[in-house]
Amino acid sequence: MTSPSTTTPAIPGTVAIRAGIALLAAFAFALSYDALRQMAVAIHIRGLLTYAFPLVIDGFIAIGVGALLMLRTAPLRSRVYVWALVGLATVTSIWANALHAVRLNEQSPQGDGLRLGDLTVGALSAIAPLALAGAVHLYIVIRRQPTPHPQETDTAEHLEAPDPDRRRGDDIRPSIPVQGQPEPLSGAAPEPEPVPASDDEVSAQALPAPRRTGRPPNASLEELLAMARPVVERTGNVDRDAIADEIRDVRGRKVSNARLQKVIDALTKEHEAASASLTPSA
């Protein structure tokens, strides 16, 4: 019997989409790189270091977008910190590209060709850094998107298909004695006849079981302590905000301020007891 294949099927167009996003990111980086390098020359950065200045700004944007996706389950304060750094780098790149375009627009001589206003030139120059950040985000999201395995589909179809053996077993009727065959022993107990089910029982069996929806139920105090102890071990102290972020944001559990205070008090006693046991006696 051959086992089903476990290879992941390729979604049509995935390779082309990834190549297009990578090409878009390369073009956006090149456009922003040219403007930022000229800005590096304008602020008197010397020699070959002008080529590294755009990498510091636009490269930080690309790395920061990837860090945001990796830290999506981290505590809220960590995510806010990374968001602030990525936002600052993006605003800096947009401002430098816009300033570069506006200054060149002011210095260009009047001619018969198309001439745009400073506001329009600055807004159009901001497209390159925004496209770079968006392309990096799209590429990472597509790379992390899982695809179904064929064995999962086969398993679902196998569960939904009726069992022929079971269906044949339901149609079995009690055998009728045929002339010429021996009768059953008199000492054997007769088989009980099936009792027909009432209409209420049949309707109750036909109804599907209710499904539980909504957020998970509240955790017990022991479960909350088990969730919070790793935070204390990691930080070295009882931090109320870090424990609340771990329980509510990372674990997705509801906890009131009163129950959170009970967890804090219990962890404080445990932490003080552990500290006292480590302190050498005089």
PDB file of N, CA and C in Angstrom, residues 195-252:
ATOM      1  N   VAL A 195     -36.339  -1.737  21.578  1.00  0.00           N
ATOM      2  CA  VAL A 195     -37.461  -0.862  21.925  1.00  0.00           C
ATOM      3  C   VAL A 195     -37.425   0.338  21.000  1.00  0.00           C
ATOM      4  N   PRO A 196     -38.512   0.618  20.309  1.00  0.00           N
ATOM      5  CA  PRO A 196     -38.493   1.790  19.401  1.00  0.00           C
ATOM      6  C   PRO A 196     -38.333   3.074  20.186  1.00  0.00           C
ATOM      7  N   ALA A 197     -37.515   3.970  19.636  1.00  0.00           N
ATOM      8  CA  ALA A 197     -37.273   5.247  20.306  1.00  0.00           C
ATOM      9  C   ALA A 197     -38.450   6.177  20.083  1.00  0.00           C
ATOM     10  N   SER A 198     -38.666   7.019  21.085  1.00  0.00           N
ATOM     11  CA  SER A 198     -39.762   7.985  20.991  1.00  0.00           C
ATOM     12  C   SER A 198     -39.380   9.128  20.063  1.00  0.00           C
ATOM     13  N   ASP A 199     -40.389   9.951  19.721  1.00  0.00           N
ATOM     14  CA  ASP A 199     -40.138  11.088  18.819  1.00  0.00           C
ATOM     15  C   ASP A 199     -39.194  12.111  19.449  1.00  0.00           C
ATOM     16  N   ASP A 200     -39.306  12.324  20.779  1.00  0.00           N
ATOM     17  CA  ASP A 200     -38.438  13.299  21.444  1.00  0.00           C
ATOM     18  C   ASP A 200     -36.981  12.857  21.408  1.00  0.00           C
ATOM     19  N   GLU A 201     -36.757  11.529  21.626  1.00  0.00           N
ATOM     20  CA  GLU A 201     -35.387  11.040  21.596  1.00  0.00           C
ATOM     21  C   GLU A 201     -34.789  11.135  20.200  1.00  0.00           C
ATOM     22  N   VAL A 202     -35.622  10.825  19.184  1.00  0.00           N
ATOM     23  CA  VAL A 202     -35.126  10.914  17.811  1.00  0.00           C
ATOM     24  C   VAL A 202     -34.775  12.346  17.455  1.00  0.00           C
ATOM     25  N   SER A 203     -35.602  13.302  17.826  1.00  0.00           N
ATOM     26  CA  SER A 203     -35.320  14.708  17.520  1.00  0.00           C
ATOM     27  C   SER A 203     -34.106  15.203  18.283  1.00  0.00           C
ATOM     28  N   ALA A 204     -33.913  14.712  19.534  1.00  0.00           N
ATOM     29  CA  ALA A 204     -32.744  15.134  20.303  1.00  0.00           C
ATOM     30  C   ALA A 204     -31.458  14.581  19.697  1.00  0.00           C
ATOM     31  N   GLN A 205     -31.526  13.332  19.175  1.00  0.00           N
ATOM     32  CA  GLN A 205     -30.344  12.768  18.550  1.00  0.00           C
ATOM     33  C   GLN A 205     -30.029  13.434  17.214  1.00  0.00           C
ATOM     34  N   ALA A 206     -31.036  13.912  16.510  1.00  0.00           N
ATOM     35  CA  ALA A 206     -30.810  14.539  15.202  1.00  0.00           C
ATOM     36  C   ALA A 206     -30.185  15.910  15.325  1.00  0.00           C
ATOM     37  N   LEU A 207     -30.383  16.597  16.475  1.00  0.00           N
ATOM     38  CA  LEU A 207     -29.843  17.940  16.623  1.00  0.00           C
ATOM     39  C   LEU A 207     -28.329  17.871  16.792  1.00  0.00           C
ATOM     40  N   PRO A 208     -27.560  18.745  16.112  1.00  0.00           N
ATOM     41  CA  PRO A 208     -26.098  18.743  16.278  1.00  0.00           C
ATOM     42  C   PRO A 208     -25.714  19.295  17.644  1.00  0.00           C
ATOM     43  N   ALA A 209     -24.558  18.868  18.118  1.00  0.00           N
ATOM     44  CA  ALA A 209     -24.068  19.335  19.409  1.00  0.00           C
ATOM     45  C   ALA A 209     -23.681  20.803  19.305  1.00  0.00           C
ATOM     46  N   PRO A 210     -24.016  21.625  20.287  1.00  0.00           N
ATOM     47  CA  PRO A 210     -23.673  23.059  20.221  1.00  0.00           C
ATOM     48  C   PRO A 210     -22.167  23.255  20.286  1.00  0.00           C
ATOM     49  N   ARG A 211     -21.700  24.200  19.510  1.00  0.00           N
ATOM     50  CA  ARG A 211     -20.285  24.529  19.472  1.00  0.00           C
ATOM     51  C   ARG A 211     -20.015  25.721  20.352  1.00  0.00           C
ATOM     52  N   ARG A 212     -18.903  25.647  21.062  1.00  0.00           N
ATOM     53  CA  ARG A 212     -18.521  26.737  21.938  1.00  0.00           C
ATOM     54  C   ARG A 212     -17.797  27.807  21.131  1.00  0.00           C
ATOM     55  N   THR A 213     -18.222  29.013  21.266  1.00  0.00           N
ATOM     56  CA  THR A 213     -17.616  30.122  20.548  1.00  0.00           C
ATOM     57  C   THR A 213     -17.175  31.170  21.547  1.00  0.00           C
ATOM     58  N   GLY A 214     -16.415  32.161  21.035  1.00  0.00           N
ATOM     59  CA  GLY A 214     -15.975  33.245  21.881  1.00  0.00           C
ATOM     60  C   GLY A 214     -14.559  33.015  22.384  1.00  0.00           C
ATOM     61  N   ARG A 215     -14.127  33.846  23.340  1.00  0.00           N
ATOM     62  CA  ARG A 215     -12.787  33.773  23.886  1.00  0.00           C
ATOM     63  C   ARG A 215     -12.667  32.597  24.849  1.00  0.00           C
ATOM     64  N   PRO A 216     -11.443  32.113  25.095  1.00  0.00           N
ATOM     65  CA  PRO A 216     -11.281  30.980  26.002  1.00  0.00           C
ATOM     66  C   PRO A 216     -11.716  31.341  27.411  1.00  0.00           C
ATOM     67  N   PRO A 217     -12.135  30.344  28.223  1.00  0.00           N
ATOM     68  CA  PRO A 217     -12.607  30.633  29.581  1.00  0.00           C
ATOM     69  C   PRO A 217     -11.480  31.171  30.447  1.00  0.00           C
ATOM     70  N   ASN A 218     -11.888  31.808  31.539  1.00  0.00           N
ATOM     71  CA  ASN A 218     -10.912  32.360  32.453  1.00  0.00           C
ATOM     72  C   ASN A 218     -10.063  31.244  33.052  1.00  0.00           C
ATOM     73  N   ALA A 219      -8.782  31.520  33.211  1.00  0.00           N
ATOM     74  CA  ALA A 219      -7.874  30.532  33.770  1.00  0.00           C
ATOM     75  C   ALA A 219      -7.932  30.569  35.289  1.00  0.00           C
ATOM     76  N   SER A 220      -7.574  29.455  35.899  1.00  0.00           N
ATOM     77  CA  SER A 220      -7.528  29.386  37.349  1.00  0.00           C
ATOM     78  C   SER A 220      -6.287  30.102  37.853  1.00  0.00           C
ATOM     79  N   LEU A 221      -6.224  30.268  39.171  1.00  0.00           N
ATOM     80  CA  LEU A 221      -5.095  30.982  39.759  1.00  0.00           C
ATOM     81  C   LEU A 221      -3.792  30.229  39.536  1.00  0.00           C
ATOM     82  N   GLU A 222      -3.829  28.896  39.603  1.00  0.00           N
ATOM     83  CA  GLU A 222      -2.619  28.109  39.371  1.00  0.00           C
ATOM     84  C   GLU A 222      -2.146  28.249  37.925  1.00  0.00           C
ATOM     85  N   GLU A 223      -3.083  28.274  36.967  1.00  0.00           N
ATOM     86  CA  GLU A 223      -2.700  28.448  35.569  1.00  0.00           C
ATOM     87  C   GLU A 223      -2.104  29.827  35.330  1.00  0.00           C
ATOM     88  N   LEU A 224      -2.680  30.851  35.960  1.00  0.00           N
ATOM     89  CA  LEU A 224      -2.140  32.195  35.812  1.00  0.00           C
ATOM     90  C   LEU A 224      -0.737  32.290  36.408  1.00  0.00           C
ATOM     91  N   LEU A 225      -0.516  31.625  37.554  1.00  0.00           N
ATOM     92  CA  LEU A 225       0.822  31.630  38.143  1.00  0.00           C
ATOM     93  C   LEU A 225       1.824  30.911  37.239  1.00  0.00           C
ATOM     94  N   ALA A 226       1.379  29.807  36.609  1.00  0.00           N
ATOM     95  CA  ALA A 226       2.269  29.080  35.700  1.00  0.00           C
ATOM     96  C   ALA A 226       2.638  29.930  34.489  1.00  0.00           C
ATOM     97  N   MET A 227       1.685  30.773  34.019  1.00  0.00           N
ATOM     98  CA  MET A 227       1.990  31.664  32.891  1.00  0.00           C
ATOM     99  C   MET A 227       2.929  32.793  33.287  1.00  0.00           C
ATOM    100  N   ALA A 228       2.842  33.263  34.550  1.00  0.00           N
ATOM    101  CA  ALA A 228       3.582  34.452  34.963  1.00  0.00           C
ATOM    102  C   ALA A 228       4.968  34.130  35.496  1.00  0.00           C
ATOM    103  N   ARG A 229       5.195  32.901  35.994  1.00  0.00           N
ATOM    104  CA  ARG A 229       6.508  32.581  36.567  1.00  0.00           C
ATOM    105  C   ARG A 229       7.652  32.727  35.566  1.00  0.00           C
ATOM    106  N   PRO A 230       7.491  32.308  34.284  1.00  0.00           N
ATOM    107  CA  PRO A 230       8.605  32.535  33.342  1.00  0.00           C
ATOM    108  C   PRO A 230       8.965  34.005  33.165  1.00  0.00           C
ATOM    109  N   VAL A 231       8.002  34.905  33.295  1.00  0.00           N
ATOM    110  CA  VAL A 231       8.296  36.341  33.179  1.00  0.00           C
ATOM    111  C   VAL A 231       9.172  36.791  34.332  1.00  0.00           C
ATOM    112  N   VAL A 232       8.863  36.307  35.550  1.00  0.00           N
ATOM    113  CA  VAL A 232       9.671  36.673  36.717  1.00  0.00           C
ATOM    114  C   VAL A 232      11.076  36.112  36.578  1.00  0.00           C
ATOM    115  N   GLU A 233      11.190  34.867  36.094  1.00  0.00           N
ATOM    116  CA  GLU A 233      12.514  34.287  35.910  1.00  0.00           C
ATOM    117  C   GLU A 233      13.309  35.028  34.848  1.00  0.00           C
ATOM    118  N   ARG A 234      12.609  35.531  33.823  1.00  0.00           N
ATOM    119  CA  ARG A 234      13.303  36.223  32.737  1.00  0.00           C
ATOM    120  C   ARG A 234      13.728  37.622  33.130  1.00  0.00           C
ATOM    121  N   THR A 235      12.877  38.357  33.844  1.00  0.00           N
ATOM    122  CA  THR A 235      13.181  39.746  34.198  1.00  0.00           C
ATOM    123  C   THR A 235      13.904  39.880  35.526  1.00  0.00           C
ATOM    124  N   GLY A 236      13.779  38.896  36.402  1.00  0.00           N
ATOM    125  CA  GLY A 236      14.435  38.969  37.700  1.00  0.00           C
ATOM    126  C   GLY A 236      13.647  39.708  38.748  1.00  0.00           C
ATOM    127  N   ASN A 237      12.472  40.211  38.443  1.00  0.00           N
ATOM    128  CA  ASN A 237      11.614  40.878  39.422  1.00  0.00           C
ATOM    129  C   ASN A 237      10.161  40.681  39.020  1.00  0.00           C
ATOM    130  N   VAL A 238       9.263  41.101  39.913  1.00  0.00           N
ATOM    131  CA  VAL A 238       7.829  40.962  39.666  1.00  0.00           C
ATOM    132  C   VAL A 238       7.337  42.249  39.007  1.00  0.00           C
ATOM    133  N   ASP A 239       7.260  42.239  37.681  1.00  0.00           N
ATOM    134  CA  ASP A 239       6.834  43.396  36.894  1.00  0.00           C
ATOM    135  C   ASP A 239       5.366  43.209  36.519  1.00  0.00           C
ATOM    136  N   ARG A 240       4.489  44.080  37.051  1.00  0.00           N
ATOM    137  CA  ARG A 240       3.055  43.926  36.818  1.00  0.00           C
ATOM    138  C   ARG A 240       2.702  44.092  35.344  1.00  0.00           C
ATOM    139  N   ASP A 241       3.308  45.079  34.664  1.00  0.00           N
ATOM    140  CA  ASP A 241       2.973  45.304  33.257  1.00  0.00           C
ATOM    141  C   ASP A 241       3.423  44.133  32.384  1.00  0.00           C
ATOM    142  N   ALA A 242       4.629  43.611  32.629  1.00  0.00           N
ATOM    143  CA  ALA A 242       5.116  42.484  31.827  1.00  0.00           C
ATOM    144  C   ALA A 242       4.266  41.239  32.045  1.00  0.00           C
ATOM    145  N   ILE A 243       3.838  41.014  33.281  1.00  0.00           N
ATOM    146  CA  ILE A 243       2.990  39.844  33.567  1.00  0.00           C
ATOM    147  C   ILE A 243       1.625  40.014  32.905  1.00  0.00           C
ATOM    148  N   ALA A 244       1.050  41.215  32.953  1.00  0.00           N
ATOM    149  CA  ALA A 244      -0.246  41.456  32.320  1.00  0.00           C
ATOM    150  C   ALA A 244      -0.155  41.276  30.805  1.00  0.00           C
ATOM    151  N   ASP A 245       0.932  41.751  30.185  1.00  0.00           N
ATOM    152  CA  ASP A 245       1.106  41.555  28.739  1.00  0.00           C
ATOM    153  C   ASP A 245       1.250  40.084  28.395  1.00  0.00           C
ATOM    154  N   GLU A 246       1.960  39.329  29.221  1.00  0.00           N
ATOM    155  CA  GLU A 246       2.154  37.900  28.947  1.00  0.00           C
ATOM    156  C   GLU A 246       0.827  37.144  29.000  1.00  0.00           C
ATOM    157  N   ILE A 247      -0.012  37.452  30.003  1.00  0.00           N
ATOM    158  CA  ILE A 247      -1.268  36.721  30.168  1.00  0.00           C
ATOM    159  C   ILE A 247      -2.296  37.158  29.130  1.00  0.00           C
ATOM    160  N   ARG A 248      -2.431  38.466  28.910  1.00  0.00           N
ATOM    161  CA  ARG A 248      -3.517  38.965  28.062  1.00  0.00           C
ATOM    162  C   ARG A 248      -3.149  38.955  26.582  1.00  0.00           C
ATOM    163  N   ASP A 249      -1.941  39.424  26.240  1.00  0.00           N
ATOM    164  CA  ASP A 249      -1.581  39.554  24.838  1.00  0.00           C
ATOM    165  C   ASP A 249      -0.986  38.274  24.267  1.00  0.00           C
ATOM    166  N   VAL A 250      -0.014  37.689  24.990  1.00  0.00           N
ATOM    167  CA  VAL A 250       0.668  36.509  24.458  1.00  0.00           C
ATOM    168  C   VAL A 250      -0.189  35.260  24.605  1.00  0.00           C
ATOM    169  N   ARG A 251      -0.742  35.027  25.822  1.00  0.00           N
ATOM    170  CA  ARG A 251      -1.535  33.818  26.054  1.00  0.00           C
ATOM    171  C   ARG A 251      -2.998  33.980  25.659  1.00  0.00           C
ATOM    172  N   GLY A 252      -3.484  35.229  25.480  1.00  0.00           N
ATOM    173  CA  GLY A 252      -4.869  35.445  25.059  1.00  0.00           C
ATOM    174  C   GLY A 252      -5.900  35.094  26.117  1.00  0.00           C
TER     175      GLY A 252
END
